[in-house]
XYZ file of C-alpha atoms in Angstrom:
471
model
C 0.429 -32.025 -4.827
C 2.595 -29.306 -3.201
C 0.858 -25.964 -2.671
C 2.237 -22.597 -3.554
C 5.168 -24.006 -5.327
C 6.687 -20.982 -7.669
C 8.013 -21.611 -10.927
C 11.799 -21.465 -9.658
C 11.179 -23.677 -6.632
C 9.361 -26.175 -8.638
C 12.742 -25.986 -10.925
C 14.728 -26.525 -7.778
C 12.611 -29.362 -6.851
C 12.892 -30.851 -9.998
C 16.687 -31.043 -10.258
C 16.708 -32.064 -6.676
C 14.697 -35.231 -7.577
C 16.897 -35.890 -10.580
C 20.056 -35.639 -8.302
C 18.424 -38.200 -5.875
C 17.072 -40.290 -8.572
C 20.655 -40.560 -10.208
C 22.318 -41.481 -6.999
C 19.785 -44.028 -6.188
C 20.366 -45.448 -9.458
C 24.072 -45.325 -9.015
C 24.304 -46.757 -5.552
C 21.544 -49.740 -6.769
C 23.657 -50.487 -9.841
C 27.009 -50.636 -7.965
C 25.420 -52.730 -5.599
C 24.251 -55.048 -7.749
C 27.252 -55.365 -9.651
C 29.462 -55.827 -6.423
C 27.400 -58.578 -5.335
C 27.207 -60.572 -8.565
C 31.226 -59.946 -9.063
C 32.240 -62.342 -6.320
C 35.728 -61.121 -6.460
C 37.130 -60.622 -2.732
C 39.225 -57.513 -1.944
C 37.330 -54.757 -4.531
C 34.801 -53.745 -2.052
C 36.875 -50.289 -1.293
C 37.128 -49.720 -5.153
C 33.437 -50.115 -5.742
C 32.885 -47.372 -2.599
C 35.390 -45.173 -4.034
C 33.964 -45.361 -7.549
C 30.444 -44.738 -5.989
C 31.820 -41.781 -4.077
C 33.379 -40.294 -7.293
C 30.451 -40.932 -9.334
C 28.170 -39.113 -6.565
C 30.289 -36.246 -6.280
C 30.432 -35.725 -10.103
C 26.608 -36.247 -10.304
C 25.798 -33.917 -7.859
C 28.456 -31.028 -9.219
C 27.126 -31.765 -12.715
C 23.452 -31.374 -11.578
C 24.127 -28.570 -9.297
C 25.854 -26.673 -12.104
C 23.066 -27.341 -14.554
C 20.486 -26.203 -11.959
C 22.529 -23.018 -11.492
C 22.685 -22.422 -15.162
C 18.936 -22.963 -15.743
C 17.995 -20.693 -12.712
C 20.297 -17.868 -13.681
C 20.018 -17.878 -17.465
C 16.243 -19.127 -17.722
C 14.085 -19.284 -14.679
C 14.859 -15.934 -13.276
C 14.533 -13.928 -16.842
C 11.166 -16.100 -17.298
C 9.911 -15.013 -13.649
C 11.342 -11.369 -14.755
C 9.680 -11.693 -17.989
C 6.310 -12.512 -16.370
C 6.442 -9.496 -13.658
C 7.092 -7.011 -16.764
C 4.192 -8.268 -18.485
C 2.054 -8.300 -15.370
C 3.413 -4.845 -14.786
C 2.488 -3.423 -18.174
C -0.644 -5.198 -18.076
C -1.926 -3.626 -15.018
C -0.275 -0.565 -14.297
C 0.441 0.902 -17.818
C 4.430 0.713 -17.674
C 6.203 0.042 -20.923
C 8.195 -3.128 -20.566
C 11.955 -2.794 -20.140
C 13.250 -6.425 -20.241
C 16.909 -6.528 -21.300
C 17.200 -8.765 -24.738
C 20.801 -9.816 -23.276
C 19.118 -11.047 -20.032
C 16.332 -12.782 -21.930
C 18.597 -14.390 -24.686
C 18.311 -18.025 -23.334
C 14.180 -17.637 -23.556
C 14.613 -17.964 -27.180
C 11.643 -16.266 -28.900
C 9.748 -15.909 -25.814
C 10.784 -12.565 -24.893
C 10.732 -10.945 -28.443
C 7.111 -12.232 -28.470
C 6.296 -10.769 -25.253
C 7.630 -7.096 -26.318
C 5.421 -7.611 -29.533
C 2.528 -8.330 -27.564
C 3.143 -5.561 -25.261
C 3.691 -3.310 -28.565
C 0.256 -4.159 -29.820
C -1.471 -3.657 -26.322
C 0.003 -0.060 -26.469
C -1.268 0.848 -29.613
C -4.787 -0.570 -28.876
C -4.375 1.305 -25.350
C -3.794 4.673 -27.503
C -7.511 4.746 -28.831
C -8.780 3.782 -25.293
C -6.810 6.351 -23.679
C -8.249 9.174 -26.258
C -12.039 7.807 -25.272
C -11.036 7.866 -21.736
C -9.396 11.332 -21.973
C -12.708 12.495 -23.667
C -14.365 11.174 -21.017
C -12.515 12.488 -18.107
C -13.126 15.971 -19.687
C -16.614 15.839 -19.845
C -16.698 14.585 -16.210
C -14.362 17.274 -15.295
C -16.958 19.907 -16.667
C -19.574 18.257 -14.656
C -17.624 18.658 -11.308
C -17.094 22.163 -12.306
C -20.642 22.820 -12.577
C -21.545 20.924 -9.285
C -18.960 22.606 -7.746
C -20.492 26.006 -8.743
C -23.777 25.004 -7.666
C -22.469 24.085 -4.153
C -20.564 27.489 -4.278
C -24.035 29.296 -4.521
C -25.102 27.443 -1.252
C -23.809 29.371 1.711
C -23.381 26.604 4.068
C -20.946 23.675 4.717
C -22.165 20.191 3.058
C -21.221 16.521 3.355
C -22.612 13.405 2.008
C -22.967 10.441 4.371
C -23.924 6.680 3.478
C -26.137 4.660 5.592
C -22.952 3.496 7.739
C -22.591 7.287 8.511
C -19.124 7.339 6.208
C -18.339 10.418 4.423
C -18.807 9.976 0.783
C -18.293 13.698 -0.260
C -17.387 16.902 1.710
C -16.881 20.659 0.362
C -14.277 22.923 1.096
C -16.179 24.604 4.054
C -17.324 21.400 5.149
C -13.487 20.315 5.170
C -12.781 23.421 7.459
C -15.571 22.774 9.774
C -14.478 18.910 10.380
C -10.982 20.123 10.351
C -11.896 21.719 13.887
C -12.392 18.276 15.247
C -10.082 16.237 13.305
C -8.302 15.669 9.685
C -11.484 15.541 7.202
C -11.438 12.102 5.711
C -13.364 10.193 2.561
C -14.635 6.850 4.084
C -14.330 8.381 7.799
C -17.230 7.786 10.272
C -19.215 10.508 11.570
C -18.300 8.987 14.733
C -14.559 10.213 14.419
C -15.908 13.712 14.710
C -19.143 13.790 16.800
C -20.621 11.708 19.600
C -22.805 9.076 18.113
C -26.063 9.005 19.968
C -27.062 12.548 18.524
C -26.038 11.307 15.035
C -27.903 7.815 15.486
C -31.027 9.328 16.771
C -31.285 11.952 14.168
C -30.768 9.499 11.364
C -33.398 7.197 13.007
C -35.960 10.248 12.605
C -34.926 10.716 9.205
C -35.616 7.020 7.846
C -38.831 7.121 9.967
C -40.208 10.333 8.323
C -38.578 10.473 5.015
C -37.971 14.070 5.509
C -35.429 16.355 6.477
C -34.764 16.373 10.350
C -32.602 19.120 12.566
C -30.262 18.129 15.180
C -27.499 19.521 17.285
C -24.189 17.466 17.228
C -21.392 17.825 19.687
C -17.732 16.965 18.928
C -16.322 13.460 20.124
C -14.740 15.657 22.929
C -17.597 17.791 23.688
C -15.291 20.803 23.041
C -17.852 22.312 20.284
C -21.308 21.971 19.082
C -22.885 22.240 15.769
C -26.567 22.900 14.618
C -27.226 20.643 11.421
C -29.739 19.427 9.004
C -30.106 15.974 7.712
C -31.598 15.951 4.227
C -32.713 12.458 2.524
C -30.958 11.823 -0.935
C -34.330 10.506 -2.592
C -33.743 6.902 -4.184
C -29.890 7.286 -3.303
C -28.882 5.679 -0.191
C -27.468 7.912 2.945
C -28.192 11.379 3.580
C -26.812 15.141 3.083
C -25.262 16.610 6.101
C -25.692 20.492 6.053
C -23.599 22.511 8.813
C -26.068 25.634 9.569
C -24.019 27.772 11.963
C -20.390 26.650 11.215
C -17.214 28.332 12.272
C -16.175 28.137 8.983
C -15.789 31.739 7.433
C -15.252 30.965 3.856
C -15.973 33.814 1.259
C -18.739 32.787 -1.053
C -16.249 33.581 -3.834
C -13.467 31.541 -2.487
C -12.685 28.323 -4.516
C -14.351 25.414 -2.815
C -12.873 22.146 -4.009
C -15.102 18.954 -3.568
C -13.532 15.837 -2.350
C -15.578 12.681 -2.862
C -16.202 9.091 -4.174
C -19.863 8.212 -4.772
C -19.054 4.513 -4.963
C -18.701 4.617 -0.942
C -22.511 5.018 -1.014
C -22.525 1.231 -1.315
C -19.837 0.403 0.653
C -20.845 -2.110 3.828
C -19.429 -1.031 6.841
C -17.235 -2.713 9.661
C -16.177 -5.600 7.271
C -12.859 -7.209 8.648
C -9.913 -6.256 7.097
C -8.785 -9.711 6.178
C -11.969 -10.555 4.092
C -11.953 -6.976 2.569
C -11.203 -6.829 -0.949
C -8.072 -4.727 -1.690
C -10.000 -2.886 -3.991
C -12.389 -1.602 -1.527
C -9.729 -0.650 1.437
C -8.609 2.410 2.776
C -4.852 2.651 2.925
C -2.878 5.547 4.930
C 0.501 5.367 3.687
C 3.274 7.171 5.591
C 6.928 7.857 5.872
C 9.019 9.439 8.728
C 12.385 11.456 8.579
C 14.443 10.848 11.709
C 17.503 12.015 13.794
C 19.224 8.629 12.565
C 18.834 5.375 12.034
C 18.485 3.478 15.330
C 14.858 3.204 16.140
C 15.708 2.250 19.836
C 17.271 5.631 20.439
C 16.999 8.375 17.643
C 13.903 10.585 16.892
C 11.211 11.279 14.244
C 11.438 15.015 13.058
C 8.854 14.717 10.381
C 5.616 12.540 9.710
C 4.093 12.436 6.010
C 0.931 10.541 5.307
C -1.113 10.124 2.225
C -4.546 8.439 2.142
C -5.831 5.618 -0.549
C -9.327 5.300 -0.855
C -10.678 2.471 -3.185
C -7.358 2.282 -5.080
C -6.783 6.149 -5.737
C -4.883 8.709 -3.797
C -7.224 11.099 -2.318
C -5.997 14.861 -3.609
C -5.679 17.207 -0.622
C -6.161 14.433 2.317
C -2.725 14.205 3.264
C -0.591 15.046 6.635
C 2.811 16.816 6.772
C 3.933 17.486 10.230
C 7.225 18.808 11.510
C 8.029 17.053 14.826
C 10.407 18.486 17.650
C 12.609 15.550 18.447
C 13.758 16.983 22.005
C 17.522 16.274 20.969
C 19.646 18.290 18.488
C 19.393 17.017 14.656
C 22.583 15.735 13.800
C 24.399 17.564 10.707
C 24.740 14.290 8.626
C 20.920 13.619 9.092
C 19.891 17.402 8.000
C 21.801 16.769 4.962
C 19.683 14.079 4.227
C 16.354 15.349 4.556
C 17.059 19.355 4.974
C 15.166 19.596 8.393
C 17.227 21.907 10.833
C 16.959 22.793 14.442
C 15.492 25.841 13.860
C 12.642 24.398 11.646
C 11.344 22.268 14.404
C 11.408 25.074 16.975
C 8.041 25.163 18.420
C 6.688 22.266 16.386
C 4.555 19.393 18.248
C 6.279 16.714 20.153
C 6.015 13.213 19.022
C 2.991 12.760 21.356
C 0.961 15.053 19.870
C 2.202 14.091 16.269
C 1.937 10.481 16.630
C -2.036 11.116 18.144
C -2.774 12.930 14.737
C -1.384 10.109 12.536
C -3.352 7.710 14.500
C -6.680 9.551 13.786
C -5.846 10.381 10.322
C -5.216 6.366 9.829
C -8.188 5.499 11.740
C -9.977 2.513 10.095
C -7.421 2.240 7.482
C -4.572 -0.091 6.716
C -1.350 1.723 7.527
C 1.410 1.022 4.593
C 4.962 1.870 4.649
C 8.134 1.068 2.852
C 10.127 -0.979 5.035
C 7.212 -0.544 7.773
C 9.081 -2.142 10.712
C 11.526 0.771 10.871
C 9.044 3.601 10.814
C 6.687 1.706 13.047
C 9.506 1.100 15.837
C 9.927 4.761 16.364
C 6.173 5.071 17.016
C 5.891 2.061 19.171
C 8.674 3.294 21.263
C 6.566 6.644 22.112
C 2.957 4.735 22.347
C 2.760 5.199 26.304
C 3.437 9.220 25.553
C 0.634 9.159 22.783
C -1.842 6.577 24.630
C -1.887 4.810 21.453
C -1.865 1.219 20.598
C -0.257 0.714 17.270
C -0.410 -3.119 17.449
C -4.239 -2.621 16.740
C -3.504 -1.463 13.252
C -3.357 -3.461 10.072
C -0.070 -2.714 8.404
C 1.169 -3.553 4.623
C 4.859 -3.432 3.849
C 5.480 -2.421 -0.060
C 8.695 -4.034 0.350
C 7.276 -7.235 0.635
C 4.495 -6.616 -1.874
C 7.262 -5.915 -4.359
C 8.953 -9.103 -3.348
C 5.737 -11.296 -4.051
C 5.269 -9.634 -7.412
C 8.770 -9.417 -8.645
C 10.497 -12.143 -6.584
C 12.675 -11.988 -3.456
C 15.741 -11.757 -5.767
C 15.090 -8.665 -7.223
C 15.871 -5.059 -5.730
C 13.283 -3.462 -3.571
C 14.214 -0.089 -2.400
C 11.770 2.733 -3.245
C 13.921 4.159 -6.022
C 14.313 0.759 -7.697
C 10.284 0.355 -7.603
C 9.462 3.823 -8.614
C 12.044 3.146 -11.551
C 9.991 -0.218 -12.383
C 6.583 1.088 -11.921
C 7.180 4.685 -13.843
C 6.863 6.441 -10.796
C 8.929 9.929 -10.696
C 9.899 11.494 -7.712
C 10.763 15.219 -7.946
C 14.080 15.771 -6.506
C 13.020 18.303 -4.059
C 10.601 16.146 -2.680
C 12.975 12.884 -2.282
C 13.858 12.087 1.317
C 11.091 14.350 2.729
C 8.465 12.522 4.601
C 5.433 13.713 2.558
C 7.365 13.161 -0.831
C 8.360 9.724 0.039
C 4.699 8.992 1.384
C 3.226 9.967 -1.993
C 5.760 8.109 -4.075
C 5.020 4.926 -1.907
C 1.334 5.896 -2.480
C 1.798 5.766 -6.326
C 3.566 2.589 -6.317
C 1.015 1.058 -4.066
C -2.007 2.194 -6.354
C -0.027 0.361 -9.304
C 0.576 -2.913 -7.610
C -2.889 -3.470 -6.126
C -4.468 -4.514 -9.725
C -1.225 -6.549 -9.996
C -1.863 -8.382 -6.695
C -5.509 -8.821 -7.871
C -4.574 -10.483 -11.179
C -2.081 -12.636 -9.145
C -5.365 -14.087 -7.295
C -4.582 -11.978 -4.108
C -8.263 -10.534 -3.828
C -8.681 -9.833 -0.075
C -6.104 -8.251 2.284
C -5.831 -11.550 4.300
C -4.597 -13.089 0.939
C -2.217 -10.633 0.763
C -0.699 -10.713 3.972
C -0.452 -14.338 3.980
C 1.726 -14.141 0.687
C 4.049 -11.076 2.170
C 4.701 -13.320 5.508
C 6.553 -15.480 3.177
C 9.184 -12.981 2.537
C 9.487 -11.804 6.064
C 13.270 -12.686 5.826
C 13.460 -9.723 3.515
C 12.994 -7.390 6.330
C 14.743 -8.913 8.850
C 17.990 -8.352 6.399
C 16.808 -4.572 5.927
C 16.745 -4.034 9.671
């Protein structure tokens, strides 16, 4: 039994065995005939005949394999990817009938099934829309309720990870670092005071007061921890924050209550991909040479448990310290004037590092972007090699086959992701598009049996040659 044998590799192996068997039978037959002929001087004729038969047989089998691979195996693999995309990301099938004409009735049957699924999904979508509207109304009521409370509020799970924060709490947290769902409180505050207050909360079962200092000791906050009743975790209330927000101002909520039940400190390799936090980022640069060009913009988006978290993004212009060539400005629109006074790569890199703490870093053609960051790792005092990294180019190769096109534009077209023209070739716009592509591909990976991050990485490593060709 040969492990991890794909359909096309299996077909190639079949034709290779057919060729080997044909050559073996031909050689044995000629040898047997020669040994029985008992006619001297015909050895060279037998050898020449054997060579002609061997070359002819190999040419015929190679031609048959090329035809089968191009007309049947590739379209079948593409059809499977189209069906999987339709099933798990809701994108309609786009199979070219001419490309699938040698598959007989398989392609029309798949298209018919896709149509039936689409019709069935319409009713489901209507029910989901109604439920979504109801939940939106509940969220508005909850937001109005919290608006009446003149203080910043966050919900935290027992592992001290943020499950919910309102607009005022976001402003408080932003004084220390970027507010993030699933982020540990220890990223913002010194852990001893947090754990000591929580121990008192658990021991007494009642609300406790505490003073929390930021992790760098620069800012202090008076807080209260309130138990959540039967629910795990606690409510963190900032009593004397510096977030001066009008009670009438909009205070959006950012939350994911499923995080209340998520265990902490699980290794990335053994974590289900549906439970992971991803930070999808992109850069714009002065050129295409990571060993000498510089970053001029960093954009990043957070994906928590398979959904993009609105409002949790990073969009930073970076002073490259060198002139930006006009040819590069024509691509991304960033001029020398725009980056005057912007932070340098050291400060911007540290900000990205904090934003992506405890998350898997994702990029499209990650070696290119990571090479710029790693070159300046000493300036940032950051070890980028400690981060888990996922490349959407390789994920695309796993799902759609290495022979397909894996550019960001091709992936967006394949998965129904629209990039507004004004955002294409901006760091945040491309990061958002890559994040939407990732969100659509995660359930497709799970459907293929790649459930943990370790499963996905092991499979993407088989396509590493793609990145070598790109870079």
